[in-house]
Short mmCIF file of C-alpha atoms (C1' of nucleotides) and ligand atoms in Angstrom, two decimals:
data_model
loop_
_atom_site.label_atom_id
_atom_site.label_comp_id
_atom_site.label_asym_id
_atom_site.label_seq_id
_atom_site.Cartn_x
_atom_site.Cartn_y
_atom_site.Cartn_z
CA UNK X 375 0.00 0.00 0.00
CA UNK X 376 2.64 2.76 1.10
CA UNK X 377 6.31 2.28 0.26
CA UNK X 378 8.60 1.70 3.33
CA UNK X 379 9.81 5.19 3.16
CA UNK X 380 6.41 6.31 3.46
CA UNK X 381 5.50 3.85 6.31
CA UNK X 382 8.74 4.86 8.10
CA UNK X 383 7.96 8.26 7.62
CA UNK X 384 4.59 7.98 9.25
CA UNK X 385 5.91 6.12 12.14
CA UNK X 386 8.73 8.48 12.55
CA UNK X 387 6.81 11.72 12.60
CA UNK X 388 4.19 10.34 15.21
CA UNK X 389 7.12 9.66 17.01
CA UNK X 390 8.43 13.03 17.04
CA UNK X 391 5.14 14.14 17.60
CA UNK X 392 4.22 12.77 20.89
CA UNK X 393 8.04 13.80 21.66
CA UNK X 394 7.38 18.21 21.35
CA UNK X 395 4.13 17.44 23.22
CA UNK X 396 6.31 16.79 26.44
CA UNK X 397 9.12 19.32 25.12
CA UNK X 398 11.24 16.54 24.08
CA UNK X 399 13.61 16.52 21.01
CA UNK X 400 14.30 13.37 19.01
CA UNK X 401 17.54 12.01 17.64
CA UNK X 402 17.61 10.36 14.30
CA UNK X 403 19.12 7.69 16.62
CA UNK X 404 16.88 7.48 19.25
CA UNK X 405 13.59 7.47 15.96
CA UNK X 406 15.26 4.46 14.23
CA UNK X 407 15.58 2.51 17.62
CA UNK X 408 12.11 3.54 18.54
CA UNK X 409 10.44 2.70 14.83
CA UNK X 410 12.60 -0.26 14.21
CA UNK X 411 14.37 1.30 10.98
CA UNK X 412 17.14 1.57 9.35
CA UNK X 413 18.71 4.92 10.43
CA UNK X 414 20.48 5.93 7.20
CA UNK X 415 17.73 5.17 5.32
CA UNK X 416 15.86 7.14 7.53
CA UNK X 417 17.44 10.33 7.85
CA UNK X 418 17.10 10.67 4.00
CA UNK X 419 13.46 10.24 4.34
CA UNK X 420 13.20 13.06 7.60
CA UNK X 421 14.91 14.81 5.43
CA UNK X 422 12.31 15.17 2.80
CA UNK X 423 10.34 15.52 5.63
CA UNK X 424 12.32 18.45 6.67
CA UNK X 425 11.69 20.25 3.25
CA UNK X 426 8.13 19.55 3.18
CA UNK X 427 7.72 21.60 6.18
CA UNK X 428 6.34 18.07 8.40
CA UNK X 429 8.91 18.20 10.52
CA UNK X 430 11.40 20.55 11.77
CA UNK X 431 15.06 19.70 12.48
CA UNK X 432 18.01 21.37 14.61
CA UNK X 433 21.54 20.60 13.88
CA UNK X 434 24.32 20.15 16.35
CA UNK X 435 24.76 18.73 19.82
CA UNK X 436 21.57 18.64 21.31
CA UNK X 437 19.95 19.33 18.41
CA UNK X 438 17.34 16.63 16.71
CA UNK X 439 13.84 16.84 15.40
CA UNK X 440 10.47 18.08 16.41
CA UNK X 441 7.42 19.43 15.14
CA UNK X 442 5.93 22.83 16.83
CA UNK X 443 2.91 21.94 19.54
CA UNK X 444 0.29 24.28 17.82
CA UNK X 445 0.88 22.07 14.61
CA UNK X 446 0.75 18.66 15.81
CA UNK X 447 -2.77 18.57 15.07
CA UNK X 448 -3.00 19.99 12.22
CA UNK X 449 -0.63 17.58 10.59
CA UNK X 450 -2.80 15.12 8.60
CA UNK X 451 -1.60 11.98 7.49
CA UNK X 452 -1.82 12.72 3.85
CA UNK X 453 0.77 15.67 4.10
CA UNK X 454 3.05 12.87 5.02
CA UNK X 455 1.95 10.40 2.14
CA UNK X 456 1.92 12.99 -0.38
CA UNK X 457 5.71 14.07 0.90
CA UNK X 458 6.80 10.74 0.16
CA UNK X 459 4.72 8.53 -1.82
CA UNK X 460 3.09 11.42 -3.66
CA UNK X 461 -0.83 11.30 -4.72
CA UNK X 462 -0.83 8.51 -6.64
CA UNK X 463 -2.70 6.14 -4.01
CA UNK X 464 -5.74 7.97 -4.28
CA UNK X 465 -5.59 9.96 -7.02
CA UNK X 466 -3.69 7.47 -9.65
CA UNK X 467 -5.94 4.36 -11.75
CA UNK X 468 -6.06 1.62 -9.62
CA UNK X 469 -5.03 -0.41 -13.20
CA UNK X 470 -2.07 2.19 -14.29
CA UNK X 471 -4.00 4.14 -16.81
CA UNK X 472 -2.36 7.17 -17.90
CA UNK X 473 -5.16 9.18 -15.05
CA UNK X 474 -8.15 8.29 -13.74
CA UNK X 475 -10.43 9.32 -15.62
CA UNK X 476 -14.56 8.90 -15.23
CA UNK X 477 -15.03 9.35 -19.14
CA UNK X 478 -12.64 6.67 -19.37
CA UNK X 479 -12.60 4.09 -16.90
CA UNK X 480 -10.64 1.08 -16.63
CA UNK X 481 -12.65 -1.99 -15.42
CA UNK X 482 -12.31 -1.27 -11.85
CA UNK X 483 -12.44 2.45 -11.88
CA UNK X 484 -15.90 2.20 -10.52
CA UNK X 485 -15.51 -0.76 -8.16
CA UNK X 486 -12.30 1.41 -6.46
CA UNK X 487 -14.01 4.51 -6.51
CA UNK X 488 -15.49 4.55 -3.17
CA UNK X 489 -12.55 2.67 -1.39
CA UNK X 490 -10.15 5.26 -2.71
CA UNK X 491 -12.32 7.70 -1.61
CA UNK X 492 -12.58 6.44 1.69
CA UNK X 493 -8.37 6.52 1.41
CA UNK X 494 -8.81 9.98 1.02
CA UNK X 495 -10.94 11.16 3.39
CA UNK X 496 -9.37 9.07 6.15
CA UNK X 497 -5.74 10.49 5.22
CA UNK X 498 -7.02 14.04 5.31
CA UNK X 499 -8.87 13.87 8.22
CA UNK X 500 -6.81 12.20 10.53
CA UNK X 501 -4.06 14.05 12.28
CA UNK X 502 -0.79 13.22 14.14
CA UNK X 503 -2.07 14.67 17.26
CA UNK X 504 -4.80 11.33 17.53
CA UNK X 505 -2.35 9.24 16.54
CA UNK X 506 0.48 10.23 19.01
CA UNK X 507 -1.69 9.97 21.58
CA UNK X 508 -3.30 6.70 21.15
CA UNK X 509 0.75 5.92 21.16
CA UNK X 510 1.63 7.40 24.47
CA UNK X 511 -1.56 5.65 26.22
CA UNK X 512 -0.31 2.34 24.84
CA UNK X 513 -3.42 1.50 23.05
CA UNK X 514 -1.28 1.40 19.72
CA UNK X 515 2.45 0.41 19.27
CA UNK X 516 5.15 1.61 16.52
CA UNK X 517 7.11 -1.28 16.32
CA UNK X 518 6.98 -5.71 16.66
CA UNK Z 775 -1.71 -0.25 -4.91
CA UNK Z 776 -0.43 -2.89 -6.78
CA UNK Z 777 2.30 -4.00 -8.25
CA UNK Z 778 2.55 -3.52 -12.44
CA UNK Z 779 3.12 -7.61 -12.86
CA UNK Z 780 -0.75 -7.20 -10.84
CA UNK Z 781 -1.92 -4.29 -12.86
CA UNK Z 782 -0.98 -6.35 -16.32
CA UNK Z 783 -2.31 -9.64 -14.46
CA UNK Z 784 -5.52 -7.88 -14.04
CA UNK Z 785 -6.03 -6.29 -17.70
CA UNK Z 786 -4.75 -9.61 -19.54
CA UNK Z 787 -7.43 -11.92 -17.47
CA UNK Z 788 -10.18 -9.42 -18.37
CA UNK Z 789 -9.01 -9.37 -22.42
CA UNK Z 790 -8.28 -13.20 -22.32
CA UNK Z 791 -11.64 -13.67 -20.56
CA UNK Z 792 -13.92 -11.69 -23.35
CA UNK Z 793 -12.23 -13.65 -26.00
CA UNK Z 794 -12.88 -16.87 -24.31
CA UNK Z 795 -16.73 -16.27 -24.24
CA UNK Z 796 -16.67 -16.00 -28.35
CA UNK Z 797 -14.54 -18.80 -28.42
CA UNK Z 798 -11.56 -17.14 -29.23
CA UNK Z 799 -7.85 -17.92 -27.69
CA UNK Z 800 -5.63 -15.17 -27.85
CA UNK Z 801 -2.15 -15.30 -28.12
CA UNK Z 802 0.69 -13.07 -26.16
CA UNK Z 803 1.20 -10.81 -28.80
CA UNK Z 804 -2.31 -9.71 -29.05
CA UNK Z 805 -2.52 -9.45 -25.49
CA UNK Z 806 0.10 -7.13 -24.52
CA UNK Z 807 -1.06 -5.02 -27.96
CA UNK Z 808 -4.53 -5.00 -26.36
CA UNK Z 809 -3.38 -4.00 -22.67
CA UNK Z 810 -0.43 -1.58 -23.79
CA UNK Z 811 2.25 -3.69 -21.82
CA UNK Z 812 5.81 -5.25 -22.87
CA UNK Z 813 5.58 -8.75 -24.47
CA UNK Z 814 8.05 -10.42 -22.65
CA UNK Z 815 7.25 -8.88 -19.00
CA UNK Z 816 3.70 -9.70 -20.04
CA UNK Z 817 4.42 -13.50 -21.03
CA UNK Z 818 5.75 -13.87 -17.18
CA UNK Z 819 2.41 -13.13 -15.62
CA UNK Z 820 0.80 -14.69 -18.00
CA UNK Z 821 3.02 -18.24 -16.99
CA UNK Z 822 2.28 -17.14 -13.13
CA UNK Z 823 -1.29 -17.11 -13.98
CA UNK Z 824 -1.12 -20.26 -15.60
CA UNK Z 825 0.66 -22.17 -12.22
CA UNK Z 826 -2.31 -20.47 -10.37
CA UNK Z 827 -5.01 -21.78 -12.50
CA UNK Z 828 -6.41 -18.34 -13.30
CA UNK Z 829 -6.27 -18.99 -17.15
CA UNK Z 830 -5.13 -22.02 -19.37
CA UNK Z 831 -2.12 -22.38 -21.66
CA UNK Z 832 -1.69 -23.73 -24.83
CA UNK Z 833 0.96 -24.30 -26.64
CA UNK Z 834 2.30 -24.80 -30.40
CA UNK Z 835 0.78 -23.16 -33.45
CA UNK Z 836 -3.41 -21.43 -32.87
CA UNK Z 837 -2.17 -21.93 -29.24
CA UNK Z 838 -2.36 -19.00 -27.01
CA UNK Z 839 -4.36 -18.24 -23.56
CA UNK Z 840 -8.46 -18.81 -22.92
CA UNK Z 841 -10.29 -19.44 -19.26
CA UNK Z 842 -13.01 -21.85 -19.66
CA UNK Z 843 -16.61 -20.39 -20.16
CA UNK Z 844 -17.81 -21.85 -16.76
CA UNK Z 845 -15.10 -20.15 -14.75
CA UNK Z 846 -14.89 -16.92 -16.05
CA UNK Z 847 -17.56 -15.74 -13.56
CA UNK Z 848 -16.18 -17.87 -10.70
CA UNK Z 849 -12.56 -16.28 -11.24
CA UNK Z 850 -12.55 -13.38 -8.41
CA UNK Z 851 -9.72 -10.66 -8.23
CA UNK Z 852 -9.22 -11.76 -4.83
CA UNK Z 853 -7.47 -14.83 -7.18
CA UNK Z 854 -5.41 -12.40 -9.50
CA UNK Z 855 -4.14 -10.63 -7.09
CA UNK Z 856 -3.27 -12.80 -4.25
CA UNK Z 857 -1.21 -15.21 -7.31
CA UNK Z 858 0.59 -12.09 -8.50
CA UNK Z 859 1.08 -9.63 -5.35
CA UNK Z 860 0.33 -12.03 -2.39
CA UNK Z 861 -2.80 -11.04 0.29
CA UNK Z 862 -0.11 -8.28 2.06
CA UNK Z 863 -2.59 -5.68 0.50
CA UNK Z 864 -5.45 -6.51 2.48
CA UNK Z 865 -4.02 -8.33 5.01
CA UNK Z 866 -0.80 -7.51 5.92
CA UNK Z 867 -0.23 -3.99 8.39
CA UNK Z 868 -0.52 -0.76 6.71
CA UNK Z 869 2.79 0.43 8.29
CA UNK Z 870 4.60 -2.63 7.90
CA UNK Z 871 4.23 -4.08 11.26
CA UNK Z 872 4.93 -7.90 11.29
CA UNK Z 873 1.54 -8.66 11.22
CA UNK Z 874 -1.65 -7.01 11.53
CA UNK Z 875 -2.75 -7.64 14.76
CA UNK Z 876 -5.88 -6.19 16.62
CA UNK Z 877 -4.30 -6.80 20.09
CA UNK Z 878 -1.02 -4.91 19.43
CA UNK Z 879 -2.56 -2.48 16.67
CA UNK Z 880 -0.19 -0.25 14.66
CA UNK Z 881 -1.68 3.55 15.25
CA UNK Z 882 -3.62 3.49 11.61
CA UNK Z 883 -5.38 0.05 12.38
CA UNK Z 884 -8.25 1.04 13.55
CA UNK Z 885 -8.08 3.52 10.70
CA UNK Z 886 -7.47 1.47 8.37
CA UNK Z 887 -9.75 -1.12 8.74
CA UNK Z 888 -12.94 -0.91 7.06
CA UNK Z 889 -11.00 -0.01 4.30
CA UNK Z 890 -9.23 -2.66 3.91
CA UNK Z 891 -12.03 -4.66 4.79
CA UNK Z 892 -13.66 -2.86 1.83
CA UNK Z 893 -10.94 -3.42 -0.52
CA UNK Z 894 -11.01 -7.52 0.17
CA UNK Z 895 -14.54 -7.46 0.30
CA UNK Z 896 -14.18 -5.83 -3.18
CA UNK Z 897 -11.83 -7.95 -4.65
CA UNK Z 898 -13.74 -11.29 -3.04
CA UNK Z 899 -16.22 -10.45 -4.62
CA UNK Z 900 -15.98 -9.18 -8.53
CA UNK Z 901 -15.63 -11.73 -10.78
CA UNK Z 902 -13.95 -11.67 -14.34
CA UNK Z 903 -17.56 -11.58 -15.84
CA UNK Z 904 -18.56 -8.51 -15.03
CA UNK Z 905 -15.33 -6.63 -15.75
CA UNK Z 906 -14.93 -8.39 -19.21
CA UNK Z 907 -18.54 -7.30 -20.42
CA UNK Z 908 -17.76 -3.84 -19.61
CA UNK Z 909 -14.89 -3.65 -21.76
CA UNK Z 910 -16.35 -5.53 -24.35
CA UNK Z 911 -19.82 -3.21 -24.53
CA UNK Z 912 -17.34 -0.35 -24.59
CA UNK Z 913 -18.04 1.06 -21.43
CA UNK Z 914 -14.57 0.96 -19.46
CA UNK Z 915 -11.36 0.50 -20.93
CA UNK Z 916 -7.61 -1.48 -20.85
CA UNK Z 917 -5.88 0.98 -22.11
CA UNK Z 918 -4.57 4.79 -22.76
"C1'" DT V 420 7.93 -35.09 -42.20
"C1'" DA V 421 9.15 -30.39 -42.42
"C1'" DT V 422 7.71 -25.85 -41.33
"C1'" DA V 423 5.73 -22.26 -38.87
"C1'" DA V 424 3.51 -20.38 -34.85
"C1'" DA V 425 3.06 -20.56 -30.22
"C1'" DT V 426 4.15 -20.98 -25.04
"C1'" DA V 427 7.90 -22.26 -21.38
"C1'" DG V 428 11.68 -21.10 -19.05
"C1'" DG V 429 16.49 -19.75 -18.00
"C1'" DA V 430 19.75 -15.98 -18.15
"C1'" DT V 431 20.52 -11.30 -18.03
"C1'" DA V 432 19.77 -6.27 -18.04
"C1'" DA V 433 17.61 -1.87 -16.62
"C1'" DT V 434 15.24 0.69 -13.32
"C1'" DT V 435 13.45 1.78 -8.93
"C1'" DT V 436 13.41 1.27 -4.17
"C1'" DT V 437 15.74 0.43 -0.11
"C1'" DA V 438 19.83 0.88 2.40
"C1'" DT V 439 24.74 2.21 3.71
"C1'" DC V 440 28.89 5.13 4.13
"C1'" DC V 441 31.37 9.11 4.82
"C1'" DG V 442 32.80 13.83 4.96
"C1'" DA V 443 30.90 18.62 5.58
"C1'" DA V 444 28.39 21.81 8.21
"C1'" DT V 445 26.44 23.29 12.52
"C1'" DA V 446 25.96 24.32 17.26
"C1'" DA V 447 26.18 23.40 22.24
"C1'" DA V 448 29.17 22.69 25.97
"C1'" DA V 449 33.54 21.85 28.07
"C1'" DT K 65 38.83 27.39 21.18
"C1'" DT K 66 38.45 22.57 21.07
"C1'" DT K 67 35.63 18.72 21.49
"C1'" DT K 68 31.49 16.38 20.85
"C1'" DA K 69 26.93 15.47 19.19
"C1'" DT K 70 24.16 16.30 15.70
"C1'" DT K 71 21.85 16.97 10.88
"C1'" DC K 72 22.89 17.53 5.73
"C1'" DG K 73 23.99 15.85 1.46
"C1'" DG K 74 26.56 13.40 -2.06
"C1'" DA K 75 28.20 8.93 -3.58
"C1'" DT K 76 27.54 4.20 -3.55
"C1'" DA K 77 25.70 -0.36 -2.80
"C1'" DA K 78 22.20 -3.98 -2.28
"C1'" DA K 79 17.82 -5.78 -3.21
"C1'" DA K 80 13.50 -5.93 -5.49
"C1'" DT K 81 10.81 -5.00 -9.40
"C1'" DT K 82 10.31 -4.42 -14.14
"C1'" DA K 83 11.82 -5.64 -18.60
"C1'" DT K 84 14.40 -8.08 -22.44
"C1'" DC K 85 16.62 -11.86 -25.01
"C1'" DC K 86 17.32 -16.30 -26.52
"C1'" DT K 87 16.67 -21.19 -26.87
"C1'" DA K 88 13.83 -25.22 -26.07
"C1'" DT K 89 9.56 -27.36 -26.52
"C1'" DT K 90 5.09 -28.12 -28.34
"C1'" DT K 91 1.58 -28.61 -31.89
"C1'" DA K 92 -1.24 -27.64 -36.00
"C1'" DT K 93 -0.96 -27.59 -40.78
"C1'" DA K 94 1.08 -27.79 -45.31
S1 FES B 1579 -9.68 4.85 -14.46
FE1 FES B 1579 -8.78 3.28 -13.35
S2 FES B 1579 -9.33 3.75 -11.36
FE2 FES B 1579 -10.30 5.36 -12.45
S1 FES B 1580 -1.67 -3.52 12.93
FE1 FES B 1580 -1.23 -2.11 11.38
S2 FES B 1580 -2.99 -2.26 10.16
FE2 FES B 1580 -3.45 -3.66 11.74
#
DNA sequence: TATAAATAGGATAATTTTATCCGAATAAAA
DNA sequence: TTTTATTCGGATAAAATTATCCTATTTATA
């Protein structure tokens, strides 16, 4: 569904996000232990993170990343996505038509229609801030 | 979503499928010309799909591909899909976790869900039928 | 029986994705 | 000012996916 760097990237920035609730900067080292990820691999994807204004990062001793409190929640997941994996998930043919198109449908165009739009919908309306929480209560888990 | 080995999987069924209701086999080279894809790429699938019993083989001169009349409508996408890309799609964890698991949840789970449950549901239930007969009455499309 | 038209399948290549390495730049603290 | 802990960014490398090529095998027909 999402490539690794996107699913690393999601995991990561809840991370961080539950992180500048209590104040707390994040190492790259410290968000690879705590996602289970490479860490080379990820600091080229926080990174693009970086540039697509998700995240923010501060370099030198004690520096790391973090995400300002006010914005937390108004991250949504499919700022993240569309960072890394671009739009293609809900906006691309499900078959690899040149675009989805309703005046020219592949077979499944209509059969995927409400399913992507669900897609949608979910990844704009849901926002780190729910997510980070459900983390720091334990009812959810980054990693295993 | 899927992979492109799926996507051509997918498109090369459906063709193979309408041709099999006139009667008609249809060989690799018309295939990938019908679903826009490269020959040899194509002939792989179509070999996977083969193994998996989603269409027949055969071989030497007028050979070529058909699916018998009676199972074109049994045939579900589920099949296709799970023989070319596996069942990670709708049942594996949307951020990689080891496994999907509702008692150690990944923090989109519960997001996730219904549409995933959606997206089996979907493909559990379409069969090659349907999709074939909308191509053929010129209503949805395999290419362009 | 020879020929031509197909699929089967092994080997290899190209591309994309995933991953690693290392030096440069930065900034806090000793 | 030096040391140390960081991110940044370029160059590679490894692995997976996508794609190509070539030969063997099969089978209908001339
Ligand atoms: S045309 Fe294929 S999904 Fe819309
Ligand atoms: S645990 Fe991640 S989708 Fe179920």
């Amino acid at each position: 569904m999402f490539s690794k760097a996107c699913e690393y990237g999601i995991k990561a920035s809840i991370f961080i996000a539950f992180n500048s609730y209590e104040g707390k900067r994040v190492s790259l080292k410290a968000i690879a232990k705590e996602i289970n990820s490479p860490e080379a691999f990820t600091a080229k994807i926080l990174q693009d993170l970086v540039k697509n204004d998700v995240i923010n990062s501060v370099k030198g001793a004690y520096g790391g990343f973090e995400i300002e409190k006010l914005n937390i929640s108004k991250i949504k997941l499919s700022k993240i996505v569309n960072a890394l994996d671009g739009d293609a998930i809900y906006s691309g043919c499900g078959l690899g038509l040149h675009k989805c198109d309703e005046n020219h449908p592949c077979p499944v165009h209509d059969k995927f229609k409400s399913i992507r739009e669900e897609l949608k919908s979910m990844l704009e309306n849901t926002n780190l801030e729910e997510l980070a929480l459900d983390v720091k209560s334990g009812i959810s888990f980054l990693k295993v």
